[in-house]
mmCIF file of C-alpha atoms in Angstrom:
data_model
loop_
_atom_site.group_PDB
_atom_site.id
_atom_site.type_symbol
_atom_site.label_atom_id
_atom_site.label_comp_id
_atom_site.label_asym_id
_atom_site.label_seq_id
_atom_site.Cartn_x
_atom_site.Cartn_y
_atom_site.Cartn_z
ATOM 1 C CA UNK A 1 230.503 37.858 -104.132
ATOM 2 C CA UNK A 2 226.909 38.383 -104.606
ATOM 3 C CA UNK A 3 223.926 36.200 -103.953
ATOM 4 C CA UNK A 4 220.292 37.454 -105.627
ATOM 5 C CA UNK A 5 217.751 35.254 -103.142
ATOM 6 C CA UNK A 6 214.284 34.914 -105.173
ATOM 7 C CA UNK A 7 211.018 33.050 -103.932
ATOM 8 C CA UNK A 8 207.786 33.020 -105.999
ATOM 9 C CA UNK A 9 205.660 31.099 -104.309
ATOM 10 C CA UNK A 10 202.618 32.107 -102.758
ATOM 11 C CA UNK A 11 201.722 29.994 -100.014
ATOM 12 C CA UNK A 12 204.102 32.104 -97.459
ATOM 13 C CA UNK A 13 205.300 29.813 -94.104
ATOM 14 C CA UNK A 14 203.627 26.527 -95.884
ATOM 15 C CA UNK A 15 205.908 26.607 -98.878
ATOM 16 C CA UNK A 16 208.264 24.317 -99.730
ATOM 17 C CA UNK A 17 210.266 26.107 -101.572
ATOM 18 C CA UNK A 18 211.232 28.774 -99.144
ATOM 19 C CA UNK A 19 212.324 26.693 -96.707
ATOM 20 C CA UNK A 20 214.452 25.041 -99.456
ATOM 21 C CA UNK A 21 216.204 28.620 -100.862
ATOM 22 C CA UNK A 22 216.622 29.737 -97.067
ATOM 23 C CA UNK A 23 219.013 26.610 -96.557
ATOM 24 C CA UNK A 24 220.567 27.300 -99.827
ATOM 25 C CA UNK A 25 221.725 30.964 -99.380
ATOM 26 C CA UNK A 26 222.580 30.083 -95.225
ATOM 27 C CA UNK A 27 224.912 27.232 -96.802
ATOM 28 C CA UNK A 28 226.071 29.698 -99.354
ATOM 29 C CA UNK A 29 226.779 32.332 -96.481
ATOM 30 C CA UNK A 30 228.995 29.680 -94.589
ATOM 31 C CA UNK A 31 230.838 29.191 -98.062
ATOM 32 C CA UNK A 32 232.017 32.920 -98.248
ATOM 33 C CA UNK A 33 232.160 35.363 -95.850
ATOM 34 C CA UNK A 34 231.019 38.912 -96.720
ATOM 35 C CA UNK A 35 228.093 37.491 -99.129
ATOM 36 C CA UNK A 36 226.161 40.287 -100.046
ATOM 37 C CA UNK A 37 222.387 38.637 -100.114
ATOM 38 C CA UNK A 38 219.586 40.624 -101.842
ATOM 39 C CA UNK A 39 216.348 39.506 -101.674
ATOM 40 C CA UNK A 40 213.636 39.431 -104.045
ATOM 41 C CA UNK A 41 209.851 38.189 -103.059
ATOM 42 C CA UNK A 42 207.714 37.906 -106.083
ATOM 43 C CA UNK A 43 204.752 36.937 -104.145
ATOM 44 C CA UNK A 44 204.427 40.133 -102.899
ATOM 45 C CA UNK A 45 206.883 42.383 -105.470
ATOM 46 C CA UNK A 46 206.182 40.894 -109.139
ATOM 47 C CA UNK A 47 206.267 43.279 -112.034
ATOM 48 C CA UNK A 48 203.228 43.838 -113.307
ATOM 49 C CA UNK A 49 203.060 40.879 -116.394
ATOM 50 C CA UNK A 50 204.221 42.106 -120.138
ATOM 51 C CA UNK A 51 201.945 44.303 -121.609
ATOM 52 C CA UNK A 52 202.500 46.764 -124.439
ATOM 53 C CA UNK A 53 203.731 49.441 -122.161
ATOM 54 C CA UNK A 54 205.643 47.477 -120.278
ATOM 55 C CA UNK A 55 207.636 46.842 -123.123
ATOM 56 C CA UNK A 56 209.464 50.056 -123.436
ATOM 57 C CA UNK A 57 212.234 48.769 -122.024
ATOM 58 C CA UNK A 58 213.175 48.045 -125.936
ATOM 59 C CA UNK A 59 213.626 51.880 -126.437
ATOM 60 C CA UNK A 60 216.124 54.046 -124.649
ATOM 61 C CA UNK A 61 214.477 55.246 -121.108
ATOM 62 C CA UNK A 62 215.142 59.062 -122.538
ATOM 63 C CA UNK A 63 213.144 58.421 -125.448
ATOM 64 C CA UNK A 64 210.552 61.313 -125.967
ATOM 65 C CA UNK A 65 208.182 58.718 -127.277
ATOM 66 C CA UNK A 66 207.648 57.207 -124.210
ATOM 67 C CA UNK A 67 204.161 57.533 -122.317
ATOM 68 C CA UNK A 68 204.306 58.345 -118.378
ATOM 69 C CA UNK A 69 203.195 54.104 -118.038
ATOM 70 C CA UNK A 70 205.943 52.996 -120.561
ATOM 71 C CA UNK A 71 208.332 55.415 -118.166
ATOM 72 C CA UNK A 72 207.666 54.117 -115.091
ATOM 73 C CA UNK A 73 207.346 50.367 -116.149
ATOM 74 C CA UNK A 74 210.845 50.982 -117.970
ATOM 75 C CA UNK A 75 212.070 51.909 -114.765
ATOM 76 C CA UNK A 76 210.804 48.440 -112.921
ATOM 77 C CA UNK A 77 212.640 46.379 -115.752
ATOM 78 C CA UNK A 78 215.676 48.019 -115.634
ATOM 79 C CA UNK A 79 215.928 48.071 -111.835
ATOM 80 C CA UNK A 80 215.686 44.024 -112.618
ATOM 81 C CA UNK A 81 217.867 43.836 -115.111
ATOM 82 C CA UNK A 82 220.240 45.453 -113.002
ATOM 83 C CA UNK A 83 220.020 43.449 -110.134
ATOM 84 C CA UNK A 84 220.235 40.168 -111.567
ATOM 85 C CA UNK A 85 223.440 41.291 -113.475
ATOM 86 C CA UNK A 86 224.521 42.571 -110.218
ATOM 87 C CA UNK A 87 224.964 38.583 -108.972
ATOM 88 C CA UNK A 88 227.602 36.276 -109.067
ATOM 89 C CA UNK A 89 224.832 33.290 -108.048
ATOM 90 C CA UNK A 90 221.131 33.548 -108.333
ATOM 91 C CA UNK A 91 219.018 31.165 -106.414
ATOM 92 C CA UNK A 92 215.125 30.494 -107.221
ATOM 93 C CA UNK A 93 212.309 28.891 -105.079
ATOM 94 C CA UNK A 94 209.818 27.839 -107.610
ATOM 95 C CA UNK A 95 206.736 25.338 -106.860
ATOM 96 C CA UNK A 96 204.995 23.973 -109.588
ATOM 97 C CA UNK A 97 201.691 25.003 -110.712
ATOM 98 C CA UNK A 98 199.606 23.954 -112.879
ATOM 99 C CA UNK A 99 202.813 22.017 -114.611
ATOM 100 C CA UNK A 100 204.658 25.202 -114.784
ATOM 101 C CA UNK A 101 206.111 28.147 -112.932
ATOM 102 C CA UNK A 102 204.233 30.467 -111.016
ATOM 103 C CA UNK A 103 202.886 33.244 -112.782
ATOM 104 C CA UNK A 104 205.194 35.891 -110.919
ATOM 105 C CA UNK A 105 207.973 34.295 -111.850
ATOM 106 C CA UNK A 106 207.228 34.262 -115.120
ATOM 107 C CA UNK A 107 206.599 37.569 -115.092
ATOM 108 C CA UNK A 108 210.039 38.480 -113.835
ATOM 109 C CA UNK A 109 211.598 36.177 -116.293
ATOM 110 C CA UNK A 110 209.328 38.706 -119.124
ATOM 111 C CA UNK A 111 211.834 41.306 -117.807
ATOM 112 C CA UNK A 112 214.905 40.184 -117.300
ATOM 113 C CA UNK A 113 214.711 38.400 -120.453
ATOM 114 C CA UNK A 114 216.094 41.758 -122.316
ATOM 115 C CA UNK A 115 218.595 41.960 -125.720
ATOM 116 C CA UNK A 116 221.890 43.759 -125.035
ATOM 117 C CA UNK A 117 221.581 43.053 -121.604
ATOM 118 C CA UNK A 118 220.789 39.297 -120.881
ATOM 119 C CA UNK A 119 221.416 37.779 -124.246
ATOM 120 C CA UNK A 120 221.798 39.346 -128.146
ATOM 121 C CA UNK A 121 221.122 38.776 -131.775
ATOM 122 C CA UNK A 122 224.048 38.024 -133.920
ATOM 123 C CA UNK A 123 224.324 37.144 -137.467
ATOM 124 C CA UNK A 124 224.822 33.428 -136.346
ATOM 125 C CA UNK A 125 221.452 33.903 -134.051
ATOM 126 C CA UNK A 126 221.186 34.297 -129.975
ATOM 127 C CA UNK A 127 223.937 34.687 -127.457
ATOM 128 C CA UNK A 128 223.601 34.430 -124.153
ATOM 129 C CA UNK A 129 225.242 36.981 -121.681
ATOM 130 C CA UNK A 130 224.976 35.552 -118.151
ATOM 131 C CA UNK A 131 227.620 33.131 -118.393
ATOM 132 C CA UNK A 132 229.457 33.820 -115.387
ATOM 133 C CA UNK A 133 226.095 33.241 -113.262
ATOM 134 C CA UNK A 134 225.347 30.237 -111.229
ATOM 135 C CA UNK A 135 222.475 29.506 -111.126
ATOM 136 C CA UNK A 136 220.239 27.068 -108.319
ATOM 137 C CA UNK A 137 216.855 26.110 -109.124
ATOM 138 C CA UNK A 138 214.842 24.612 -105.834
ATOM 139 C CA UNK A 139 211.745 23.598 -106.737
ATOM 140 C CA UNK A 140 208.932 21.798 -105.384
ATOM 141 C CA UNK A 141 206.013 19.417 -106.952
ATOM 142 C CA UNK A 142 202.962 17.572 -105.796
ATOM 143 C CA UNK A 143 203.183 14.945 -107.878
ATOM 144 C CA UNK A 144 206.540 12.763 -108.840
ATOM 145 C CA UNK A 145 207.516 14.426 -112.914
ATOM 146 C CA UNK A 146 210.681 12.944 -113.560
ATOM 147 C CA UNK A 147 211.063 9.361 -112.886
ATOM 148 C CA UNK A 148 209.064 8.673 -116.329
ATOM 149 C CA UNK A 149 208.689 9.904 -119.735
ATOM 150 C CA UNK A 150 205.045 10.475 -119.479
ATOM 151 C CA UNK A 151 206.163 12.751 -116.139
ATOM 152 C CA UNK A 152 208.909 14.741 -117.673
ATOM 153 C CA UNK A 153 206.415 14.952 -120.568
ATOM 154 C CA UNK A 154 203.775 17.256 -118.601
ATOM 155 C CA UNK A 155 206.736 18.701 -116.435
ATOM 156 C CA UNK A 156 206.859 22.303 -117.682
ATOM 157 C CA UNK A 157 208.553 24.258 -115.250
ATOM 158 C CA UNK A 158 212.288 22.954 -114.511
ATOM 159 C CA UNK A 159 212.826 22.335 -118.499
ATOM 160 C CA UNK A 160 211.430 25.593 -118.753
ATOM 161 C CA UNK A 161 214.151 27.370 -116.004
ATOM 162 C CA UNK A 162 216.467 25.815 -117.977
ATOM 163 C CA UNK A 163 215.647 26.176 -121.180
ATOM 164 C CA UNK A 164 215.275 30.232 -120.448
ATOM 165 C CA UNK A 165 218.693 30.309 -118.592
ATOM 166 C CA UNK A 166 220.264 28.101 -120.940
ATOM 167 C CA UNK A 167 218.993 30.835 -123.472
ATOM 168 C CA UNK A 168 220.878 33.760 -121.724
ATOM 169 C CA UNK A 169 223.807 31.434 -121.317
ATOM 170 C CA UNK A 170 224.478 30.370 -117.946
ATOM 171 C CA UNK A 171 225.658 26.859 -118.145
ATOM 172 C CA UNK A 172 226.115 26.671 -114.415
ATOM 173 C CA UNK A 173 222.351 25.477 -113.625
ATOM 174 C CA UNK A 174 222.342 23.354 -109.904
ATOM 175 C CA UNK A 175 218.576 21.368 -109.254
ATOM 176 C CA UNK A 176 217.130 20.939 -106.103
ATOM 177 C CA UNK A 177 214.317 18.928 -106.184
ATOM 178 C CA UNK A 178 211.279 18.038 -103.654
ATOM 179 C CA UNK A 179 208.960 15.842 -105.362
ATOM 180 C CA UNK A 180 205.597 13.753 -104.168
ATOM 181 C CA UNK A 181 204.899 16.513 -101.294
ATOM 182 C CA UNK A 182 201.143 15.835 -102.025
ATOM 183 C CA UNK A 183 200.979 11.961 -102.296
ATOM 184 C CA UNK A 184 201.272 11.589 -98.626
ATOM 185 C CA UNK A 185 203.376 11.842 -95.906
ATOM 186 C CA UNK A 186 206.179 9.006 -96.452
ATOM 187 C CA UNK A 187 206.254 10.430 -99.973
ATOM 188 C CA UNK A 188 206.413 14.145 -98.530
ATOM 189 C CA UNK A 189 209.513 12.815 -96.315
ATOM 190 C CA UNK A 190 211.203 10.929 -99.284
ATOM 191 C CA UNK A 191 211.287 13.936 -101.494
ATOM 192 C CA UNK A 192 212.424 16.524 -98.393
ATOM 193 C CA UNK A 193 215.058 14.297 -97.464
ATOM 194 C CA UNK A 194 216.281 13.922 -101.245
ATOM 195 C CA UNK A 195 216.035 17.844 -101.582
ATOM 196 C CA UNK A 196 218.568 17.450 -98.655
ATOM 197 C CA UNK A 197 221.102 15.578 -100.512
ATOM 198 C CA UNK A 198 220.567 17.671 -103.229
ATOM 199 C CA UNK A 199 221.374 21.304 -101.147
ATOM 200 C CA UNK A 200 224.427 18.664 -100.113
ATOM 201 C CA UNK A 201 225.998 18.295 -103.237
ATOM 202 C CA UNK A 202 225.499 21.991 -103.703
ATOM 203 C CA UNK A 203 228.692 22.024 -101.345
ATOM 204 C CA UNK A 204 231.355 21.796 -104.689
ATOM 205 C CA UNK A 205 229.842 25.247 -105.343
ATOM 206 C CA UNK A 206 230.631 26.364 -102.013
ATOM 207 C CA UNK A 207 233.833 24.746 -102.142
ATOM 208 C CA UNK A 208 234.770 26.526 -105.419
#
């Protein structure tokens, strides 16, 4: 089996969510023997966000048309591309910013999110292509989003993992969730200890 290991957040020892994936793929590791783990850092490896150039991955990487920046940023997608298809589970430290997820994220989301490779068009509309992915979300919030309507309301970055993954059809989508880890400290232990017993129940994955 293989494990793609992804953080995005940018506040390096202090973040959450590292410490939340880093638990994740060691429980993962004790679940199979011989994982192969690769690791991704978008804090410090993002694709550069979608621009016109980068968006020759649409045309065949031999096409003569192609400028020397649509080459190279070709290139950076498909490496991507390739790696995520390459995994059998895909686990992703997100925080939430700004009520959504981190710009680096999204830009690796930009392009991974390619047709014929991730998902297609059919006559009946969209099809996902990553259904035999697992995927585990950990992610980490100042505030408490989804306890209440009005929360889940402004909450734009699990709906929106989801909603993207759900897109490229992996119906395998686990949560771990740290919430209140700015509303003081018994509220910063409440929500570690629940994203806990979430990375708990992640254990009928292992089992399986």
């Amino acid at each position: 089996m293989k494990l793609l290991h992804i953080d995005s957040s940018i506040n390096g020892q202090n973040s959450v969510t590292r410490g939340l994936t880093r638990a994740i793929v060691e429980q993962q590791r004790a679940a199979h023997p011989g994982l192969a783990v690769e690791y991704l850092d978008l804090a410090v490896q993002a694709p550069n966000p979608l621009s016109l150039d980068a968006l020759g991955f649409r045309l065949p990487p031999s096409d003569a048309a192609l400028s020397e920046a649509q080459r190279h940023e070709n290139a950076v997608s498909e490496a991507l591309v390739t790696q995520l298809l390459a995994a059998d589970i895909v686990v992703i430290g997100s925080p939430l910013y700004n009520f959504t997820v981190p710009v680096q994220l999204k830009a690796w989301l930009d392009r991974i999110a390619q047709a014929g490779r991730t998902f297609k068009y059919t006559e009946n509309g969209p099809v996902g292509l990553l259904g035999d992915k697992t995927v585990i979300l950990a992610l980490s919030r100042g505030g408490v989003y989804s306890t209440s309507e009005a929360g889940n309301a402004m909450e734009h970055q699990e709906s929106y993992l989801k909603t993207i993954f759900g897109f490229m059809g992996v119906t395998d989508i686990r949560v771990v969730r740290a919430e209140g880890m700015d509303m003081g400290a018994e509220s910063r232990e409440r929500g570690l200890s629940q994203a806990q017993e979430d990375i708990q129940a992640l254990s009928a994955l292992a089992a399986a």
